[in-house]
XYZ file of C-alpha atoms in Angstrom:
128
model
C 2.423 25.165 6.824
C -0.596 22.924 6.373
C -1.455 20.120 8.794
C -4.105 17.481 8.252
C -5.414 14.397 10.020
C -7.422 11.823 8.080
C -9.326 8.886 9.580
C -10.388 6.029 7.301
C -12.475 2.957 8.107
C -11.759 0.404 5.375
C -13.728 -2.765 4.707
C -12.349 -5.497 2.436
C -14.060 -8.771 1.515
C -11.997 -11.670 0.182
C -14.024 -14.250 -1.737
C -13.735 -17.991 -1.315
C -11.061 -19.434 -3.599
C -9.283 -22.676 -4.295
C -6.057 -23.450 -6.067
C -4.130 -26.487 -7.218
C -0.458 -26.888 -6.357
C 1.718 -29.114 -8.547
C 5.168 -30.221 -7.376
C 7.634 -31.462 -9.947
C 10.861 -33.417 -9.577
C 13.904 -33.374 -11.830
C 15.098 -36.900 -12.653
C 18.685 -38.023 -13.237
C 18.115 -37.659 -16.992
C 17.077 -33.999 -16.530
C 13.458 -34.927 -17.217
C 10.701 -33.369 -15.154
C 8.057 -35.589 -13.650
C 4.997 -34.693 -11.629
C 5.628 -35.677 -8.035
C 2.494 -34.522 -6.241
C -0.691 -32.533 -6.830
C -2.579 -30.995 -3.955
C -5.494 -28.603 -3.592
C -5.732 -25.706 -1.190
C -8.978 -23.956 -0.281
C -9.146 -20.407 1.030
C -12.211 -19.513 3.066
C -13.907 -16.149 2.601
C -12.852 -13.459 5.026
C -13.865 -9.933 5.900
C -11.420 -7.337 7.175
C -12.073 -4.028 8.888
C -9.081 -1.708 9.123
C -8.892 1.654 10.888
C -6.286 3.913 9.271
C -5.072 7.249 10.638
C -2.846 9.562 8.586
C -1.138 12.752 9.774
C 0.348 14.986 7.050
C 2.286 18.214 7.133
C 2.989 20.245 3.986
C 4.992 23.412 3.459
C 3.924 25.927 0.808
C 6.944 27.833 -0.545
C 5.895 31.204 -2.005
C 6.506 31.639 -5.756
C 7.914 28.101 -6.029
C 6.184 25.216 -7.838
C 7.309 22.695 -5.168
C 5.248 21.872 -2.072
C 7.217 19.381 0.066
C 5.286 17.170 2.485
C 5.739 14.353 4.972
C 3.169 11.989 6.407
C 2.874 9.053 8.743
C -0.008 6.575 8.569
C -0.972 3.808 10.965
C -3.421 1.060 10.096
C -4.663 -1.600 12.472
C -7.046 -4.482 11.987
C -10.151 -4.262 14.140
C -10.765 -8.006 14.448
C -7.450 -9.537 13.403
C -3.842 -8.783 14.254
C -2.346 -6.572 11.561
C -0.409 -3.399 12.212
C 0.966 -1.326 9.365
C 2.985 1.881 9.408
C 3.621 4.001 6.315
C 6.211 6.798 6.337
C 6.082 9.065 3.296
C 8.152 12.064 2.140
C 7.623 13.780 -1.174
C 6.750 16.908 -3.062
C 3.906 18.210 -5.173
C 4.963 19.967 -8.371
C 2.383 22.530 -9.475
C 2.185 23.034 -13.234
C -0.823 25.385 -13.070
C -4.082 25.579 -11.106
C -5.472 22.430 -12.755
C -2.414 20.179 -13.159
C -0.115 18.820 -10.467
C 2.492 16.026 -10.278
C 3.521 14.206 -7.109
C 6.837 12.446 -6.444
C 7.355 10.519 -3.199
C 9.326 7.901 -1.288
C 7.497 5.575 1.121
C 8.659 2.992 3.620
C 5.970 0.690 4.931
C 5.980 -2.022 7.543
C 3.533 -4.878 7.351
C 2.753 -7.341 10.076
C 0.683 -9.557 7.784
C 1.353 -12.571 5.545
C -0.137 -10.872 2.471
C 2.476 -8.130 2.110
C 6.118 -7.807 3.229
C 7.966 -4.689 4.435
C 8.982 -2.489 1.575
C 10.453 0.631 0.051
C 8.392 2.408 -2.618
C 9.111 5.180 -5.079
C 5.984 6.688 -6.518
C 4.636 9.325 -8.769
C 1.171 10.653 -9.381
C -0.785 13.117 -11.462
C -3.763 15.197 -10.386
C -6.226 17.011 -12.633
C -8.753 19.383 -11.066
C -11.956 20.067 -12.965
């Protein structure tokens, strides 16, 4: 069994942006006409997030599979965002340099930018 705890302090800067929103209306003759145009400005913002991840992995002797499970919690340091990620997967060892990863992840998001979600993922690792 392998256990690990990883602490990450993440900083993200979002630049100032503006966008134009056009609203169209469908007339009785099935013709589209522009109803309203509005502009929306987004102010720049900085986000600091503290993320903690606990992982456990089991190494099966003479088997290319290494199953693992992890839980990760991320919280905003100066804004209200709480995110949990639950992951279960396996590493598939090809040889000492090549490895594939297959996983399932469920994540919760308490933010407007990203909804709750289920993820299936795969990865490849090459060691030099």
